[in-house]
Coordinates of N, CA and C in Angstrom, one line a residue:
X295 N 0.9 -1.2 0.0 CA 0.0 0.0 0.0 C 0.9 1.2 0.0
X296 N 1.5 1.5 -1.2 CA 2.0 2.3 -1.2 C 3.6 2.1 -1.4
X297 N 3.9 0.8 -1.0 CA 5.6 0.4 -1.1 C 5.8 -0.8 -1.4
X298 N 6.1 -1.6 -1.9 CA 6.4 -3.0 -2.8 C 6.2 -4.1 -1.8
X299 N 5.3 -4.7 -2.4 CA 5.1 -5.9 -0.8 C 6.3 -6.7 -1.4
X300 N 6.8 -6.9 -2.3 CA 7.9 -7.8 -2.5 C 9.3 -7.4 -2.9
X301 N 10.2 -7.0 -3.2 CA 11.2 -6.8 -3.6 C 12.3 -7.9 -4.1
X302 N 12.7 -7.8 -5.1 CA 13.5 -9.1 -6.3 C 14.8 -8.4 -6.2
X303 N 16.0 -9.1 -5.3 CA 16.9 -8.5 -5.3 C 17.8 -9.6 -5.4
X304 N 18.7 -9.4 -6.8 CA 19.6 -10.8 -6.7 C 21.2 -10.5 -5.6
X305 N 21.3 -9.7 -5.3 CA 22.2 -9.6 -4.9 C 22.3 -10.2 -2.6
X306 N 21.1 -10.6 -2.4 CA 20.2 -10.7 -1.6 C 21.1 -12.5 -1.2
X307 N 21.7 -12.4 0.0 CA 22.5 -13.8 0.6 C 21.3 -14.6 0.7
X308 N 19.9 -14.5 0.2 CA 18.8 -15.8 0.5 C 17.5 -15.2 -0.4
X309 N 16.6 -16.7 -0.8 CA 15.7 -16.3 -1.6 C 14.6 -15.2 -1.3
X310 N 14.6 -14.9 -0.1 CA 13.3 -13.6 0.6 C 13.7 -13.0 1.7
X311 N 13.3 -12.2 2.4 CA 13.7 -11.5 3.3 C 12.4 -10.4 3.5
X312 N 11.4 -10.7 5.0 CA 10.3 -9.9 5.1 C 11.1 -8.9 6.3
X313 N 10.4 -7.8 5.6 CA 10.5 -6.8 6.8 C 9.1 -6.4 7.1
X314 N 9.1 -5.5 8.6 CA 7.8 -5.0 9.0 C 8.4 -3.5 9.5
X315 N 7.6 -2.8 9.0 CA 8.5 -1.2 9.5 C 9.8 -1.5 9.8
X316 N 10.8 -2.0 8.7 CA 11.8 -1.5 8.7 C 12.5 -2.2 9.5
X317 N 12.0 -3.5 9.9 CA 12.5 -4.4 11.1 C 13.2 -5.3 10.3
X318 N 13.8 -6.6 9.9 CA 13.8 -8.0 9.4 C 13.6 -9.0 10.3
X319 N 12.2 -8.9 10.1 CA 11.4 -10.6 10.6 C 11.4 -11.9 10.5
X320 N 12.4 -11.9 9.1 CA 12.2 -13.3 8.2 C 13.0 -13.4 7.5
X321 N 13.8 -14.3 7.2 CA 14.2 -14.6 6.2 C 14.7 -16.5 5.5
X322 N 14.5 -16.5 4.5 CA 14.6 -17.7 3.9 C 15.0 -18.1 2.6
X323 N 16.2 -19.0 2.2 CA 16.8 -19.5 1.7 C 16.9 -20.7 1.3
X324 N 16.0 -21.1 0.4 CA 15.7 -22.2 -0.2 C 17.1 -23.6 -0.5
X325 N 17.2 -24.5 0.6 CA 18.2 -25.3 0.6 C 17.8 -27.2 0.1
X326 N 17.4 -27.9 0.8 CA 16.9 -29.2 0.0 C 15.9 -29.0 0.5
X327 N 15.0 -30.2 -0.4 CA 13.4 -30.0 -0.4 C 13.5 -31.4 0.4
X328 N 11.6 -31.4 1.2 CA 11.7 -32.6 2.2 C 11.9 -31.8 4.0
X329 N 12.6 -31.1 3.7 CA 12.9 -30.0 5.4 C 11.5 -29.2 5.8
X330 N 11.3 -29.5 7.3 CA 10.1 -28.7 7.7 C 10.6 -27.3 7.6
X331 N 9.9 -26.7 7.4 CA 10.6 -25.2 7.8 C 9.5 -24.5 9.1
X332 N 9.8 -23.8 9.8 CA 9.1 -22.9 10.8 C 9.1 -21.5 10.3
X333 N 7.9 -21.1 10.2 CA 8.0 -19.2 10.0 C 7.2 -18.9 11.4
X334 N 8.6 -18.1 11.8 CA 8.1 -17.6 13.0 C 6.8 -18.1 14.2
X335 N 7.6 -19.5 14.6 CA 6.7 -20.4 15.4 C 5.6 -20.4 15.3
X336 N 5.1 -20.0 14.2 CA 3.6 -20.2 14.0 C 3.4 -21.1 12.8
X337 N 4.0 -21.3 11.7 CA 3.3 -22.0 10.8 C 4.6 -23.2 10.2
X338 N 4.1 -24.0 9.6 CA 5.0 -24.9 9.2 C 4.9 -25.3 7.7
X339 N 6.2 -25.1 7.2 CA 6.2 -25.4 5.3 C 7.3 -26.6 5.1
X340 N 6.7 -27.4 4.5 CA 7.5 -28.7 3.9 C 7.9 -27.7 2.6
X341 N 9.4 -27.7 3.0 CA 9.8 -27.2 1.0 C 10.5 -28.3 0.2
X342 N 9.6 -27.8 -0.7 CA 9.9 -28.8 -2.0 C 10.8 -27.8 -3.3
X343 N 11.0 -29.0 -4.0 CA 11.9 -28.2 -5.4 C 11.7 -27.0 -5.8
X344 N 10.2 -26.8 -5.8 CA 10.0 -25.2 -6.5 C 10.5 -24.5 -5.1
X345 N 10.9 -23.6 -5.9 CA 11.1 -22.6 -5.0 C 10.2 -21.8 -4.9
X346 N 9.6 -21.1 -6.2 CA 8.6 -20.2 -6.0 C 7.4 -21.0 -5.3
X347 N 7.2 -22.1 -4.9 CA 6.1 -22.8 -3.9 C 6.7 -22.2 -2.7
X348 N 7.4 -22.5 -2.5 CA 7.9 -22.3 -1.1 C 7.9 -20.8 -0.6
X349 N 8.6 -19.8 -1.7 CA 7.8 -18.7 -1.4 C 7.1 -17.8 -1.1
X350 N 5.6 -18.6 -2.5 CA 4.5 -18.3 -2.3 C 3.6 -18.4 -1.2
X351 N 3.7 -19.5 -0.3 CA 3.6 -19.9 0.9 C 4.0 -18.9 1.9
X352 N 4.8 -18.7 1.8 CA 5.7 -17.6 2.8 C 4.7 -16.5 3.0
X353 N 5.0 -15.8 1.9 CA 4.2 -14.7 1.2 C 2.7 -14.4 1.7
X354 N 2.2 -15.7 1.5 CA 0.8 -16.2 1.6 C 0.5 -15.7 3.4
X355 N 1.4 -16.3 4.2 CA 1.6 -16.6 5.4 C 1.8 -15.2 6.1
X356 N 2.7 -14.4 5.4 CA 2.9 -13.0 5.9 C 1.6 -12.2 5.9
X357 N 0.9 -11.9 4.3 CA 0.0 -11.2 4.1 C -0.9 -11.6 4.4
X358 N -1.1 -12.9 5.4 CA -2.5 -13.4 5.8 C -2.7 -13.4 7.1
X359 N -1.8 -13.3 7.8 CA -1.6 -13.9 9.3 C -0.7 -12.4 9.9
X360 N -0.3 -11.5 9.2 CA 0.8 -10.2 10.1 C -0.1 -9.3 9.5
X361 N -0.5 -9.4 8.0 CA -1.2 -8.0 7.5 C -2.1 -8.0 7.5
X362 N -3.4 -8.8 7.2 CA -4.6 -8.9 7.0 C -5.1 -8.7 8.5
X363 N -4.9 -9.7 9.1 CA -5.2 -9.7 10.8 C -4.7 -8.6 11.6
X364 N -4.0 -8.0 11.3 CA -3.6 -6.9 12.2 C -3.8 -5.4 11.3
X365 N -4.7 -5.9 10.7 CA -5.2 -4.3 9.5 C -6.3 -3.6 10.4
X366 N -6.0 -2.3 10.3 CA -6.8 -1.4 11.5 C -7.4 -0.6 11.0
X367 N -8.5 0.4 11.7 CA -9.1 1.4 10.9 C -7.8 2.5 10.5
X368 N -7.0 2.7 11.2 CA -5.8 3.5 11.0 C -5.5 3.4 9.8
X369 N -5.3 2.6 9.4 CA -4.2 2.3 8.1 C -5.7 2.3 6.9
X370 N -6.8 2.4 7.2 CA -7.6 3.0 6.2 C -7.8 4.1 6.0
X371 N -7.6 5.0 7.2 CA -7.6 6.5 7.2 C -6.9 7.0 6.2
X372 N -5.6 6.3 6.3 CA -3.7 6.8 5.7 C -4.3 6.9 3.9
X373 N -4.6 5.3 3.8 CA -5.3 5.5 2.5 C -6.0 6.1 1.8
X374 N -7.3 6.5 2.6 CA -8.0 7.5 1.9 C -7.9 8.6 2.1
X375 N -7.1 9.4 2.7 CA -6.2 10.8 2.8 C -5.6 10.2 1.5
X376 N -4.0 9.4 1.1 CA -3.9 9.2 0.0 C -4.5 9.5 -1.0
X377 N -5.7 8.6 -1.1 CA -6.6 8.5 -2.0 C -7.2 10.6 -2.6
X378 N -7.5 10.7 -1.4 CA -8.5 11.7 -1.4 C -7.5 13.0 -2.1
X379 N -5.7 12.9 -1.3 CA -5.2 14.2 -2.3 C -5.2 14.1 -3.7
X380 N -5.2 12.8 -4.3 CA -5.1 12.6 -5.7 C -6.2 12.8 -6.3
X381 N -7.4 13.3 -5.8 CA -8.8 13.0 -6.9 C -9.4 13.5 -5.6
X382 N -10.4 15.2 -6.6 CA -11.1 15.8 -5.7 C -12.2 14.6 -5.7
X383 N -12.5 14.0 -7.1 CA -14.1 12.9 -7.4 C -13.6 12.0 -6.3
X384 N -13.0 11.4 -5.9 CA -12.4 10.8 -4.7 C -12.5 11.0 -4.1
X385 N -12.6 11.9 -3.1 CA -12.6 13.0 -2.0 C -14.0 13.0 -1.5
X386 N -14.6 13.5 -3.0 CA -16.3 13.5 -2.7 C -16.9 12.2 -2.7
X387 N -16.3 11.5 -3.4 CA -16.9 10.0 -3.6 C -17.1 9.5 -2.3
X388 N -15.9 9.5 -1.7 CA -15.7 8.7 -0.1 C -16.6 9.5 0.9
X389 N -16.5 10.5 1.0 CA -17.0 11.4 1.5 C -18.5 11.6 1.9
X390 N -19.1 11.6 0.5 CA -20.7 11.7 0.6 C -21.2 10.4 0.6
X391 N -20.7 9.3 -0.4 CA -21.2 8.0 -0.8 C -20.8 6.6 0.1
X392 N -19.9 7.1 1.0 CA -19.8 5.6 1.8 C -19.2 5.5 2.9
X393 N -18.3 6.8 3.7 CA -17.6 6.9 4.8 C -16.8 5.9 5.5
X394 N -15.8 6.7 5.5 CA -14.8 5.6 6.5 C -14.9 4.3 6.5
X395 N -15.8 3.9 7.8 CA -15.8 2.9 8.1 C -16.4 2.0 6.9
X396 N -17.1 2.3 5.7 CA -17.7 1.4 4.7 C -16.2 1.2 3.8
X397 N -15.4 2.3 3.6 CA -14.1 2.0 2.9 C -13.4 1.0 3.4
X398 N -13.1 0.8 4.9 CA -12.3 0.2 5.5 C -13.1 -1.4 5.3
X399 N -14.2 -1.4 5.4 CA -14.7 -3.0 5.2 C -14.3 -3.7 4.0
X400 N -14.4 -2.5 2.8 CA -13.9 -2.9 1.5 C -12.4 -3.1 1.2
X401 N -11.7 -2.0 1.6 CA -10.2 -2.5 1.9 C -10.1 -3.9 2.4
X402 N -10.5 -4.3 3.7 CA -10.1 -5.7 3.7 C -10.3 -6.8 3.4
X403 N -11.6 -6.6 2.8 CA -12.4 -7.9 1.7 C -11.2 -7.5 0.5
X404 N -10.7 -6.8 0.2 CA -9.4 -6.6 -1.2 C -8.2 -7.1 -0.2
X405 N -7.8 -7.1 0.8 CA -6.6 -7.6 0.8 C -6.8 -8.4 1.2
X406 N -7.9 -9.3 1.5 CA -8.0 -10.8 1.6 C -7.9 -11.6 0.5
X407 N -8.4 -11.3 -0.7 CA -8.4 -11.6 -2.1 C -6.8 -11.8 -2.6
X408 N -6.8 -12.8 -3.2 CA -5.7 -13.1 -3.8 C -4.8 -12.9 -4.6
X409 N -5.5 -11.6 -5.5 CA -5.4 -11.1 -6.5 C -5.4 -9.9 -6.3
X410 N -5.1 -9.2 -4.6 CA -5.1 -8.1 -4.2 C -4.3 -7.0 -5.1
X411 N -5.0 -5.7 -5.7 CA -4.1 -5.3 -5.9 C -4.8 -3.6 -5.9
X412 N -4.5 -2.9 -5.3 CA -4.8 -1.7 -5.0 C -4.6 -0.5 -6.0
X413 N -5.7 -0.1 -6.8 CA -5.1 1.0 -7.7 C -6.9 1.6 -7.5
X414 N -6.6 3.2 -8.5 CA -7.9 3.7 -8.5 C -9.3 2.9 -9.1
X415 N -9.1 2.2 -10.2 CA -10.2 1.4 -10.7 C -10.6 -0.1 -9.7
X416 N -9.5 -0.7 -9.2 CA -9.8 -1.3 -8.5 C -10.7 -1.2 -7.4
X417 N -9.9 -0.3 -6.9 CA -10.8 0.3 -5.3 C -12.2 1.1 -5.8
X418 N -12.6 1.6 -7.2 CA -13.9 1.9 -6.7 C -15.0 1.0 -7.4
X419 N -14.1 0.1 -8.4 CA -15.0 -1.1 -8.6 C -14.9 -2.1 -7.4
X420 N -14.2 -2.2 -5.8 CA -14.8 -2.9 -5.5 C -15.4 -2.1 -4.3
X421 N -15.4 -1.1 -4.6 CA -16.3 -0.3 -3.1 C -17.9 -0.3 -3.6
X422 N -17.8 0.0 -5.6 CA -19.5 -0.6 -6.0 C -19.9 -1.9 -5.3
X423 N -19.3 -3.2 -5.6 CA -19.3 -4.0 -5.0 C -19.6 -4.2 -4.1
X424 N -19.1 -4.1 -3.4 CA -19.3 -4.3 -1.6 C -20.1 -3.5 -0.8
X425 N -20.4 -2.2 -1.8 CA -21.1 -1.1 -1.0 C -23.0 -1.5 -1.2

């Protein structure tokens, strides 16, 4: 929301590396397949050959379990201030047609989706939606 949920960096000593505000939480480096792996004593990944499975899992794990679950009204506010300096119709849209808290429901039915992806047409074809 605003900064690259993922970053592709070959120069990077392992295959991923999650941060959270600028912390490093995680990281993992795809070695033989068959090995349990633990992400942060909560979940458990058998990795196999693919790597991008193993990954994706990860990934899956982060944005489902750190971000989704701990998504606040706060961090809907941030967005639609965002939202609202770029587009006065935006501004008004949110404003008169669905308020806050109806944005914020919609934001998280979108970042539950797996196909999350946050832009202007997105968010107000799914605020029709949901609204």
């Amino acid at each position: 929301l605003g900064l690259p949920a993922v970053v592709v960096d070959p120069t990077l000593d392992c295959d991923i590396k999650v941060y959270i505000s600028d912390i490093e939480m995680y990281s993992y480096k795809n070695t033989e397949p068959g090995v349990v792996i633990e992400i942060l004593n909560d979940e458990l990944l058998m990795s196999s050959h693919d790597v991008v499975s193993n990954i994706n899992h990860i990934i899956s794990y982060f944005v489902h379990n750190r971000f989704v679950e701990k998504y606040n009204l706060q961090y809907s506010s941030n967005i639609v201030t965002g939202l609202e300096q770029q587009s006065e119709i935006m501004k008004s849209e949110i404003d008169s047609a669905v308020g806050l808290n109806r944005v914020h429901d919609v934001l998280k039915q979108m970042i539950r989706s797996p196909e999350f992806y946050l832009d202007r047409v997105s968010f107000f074809e799914a605020l029709i939606y949901w609204s």
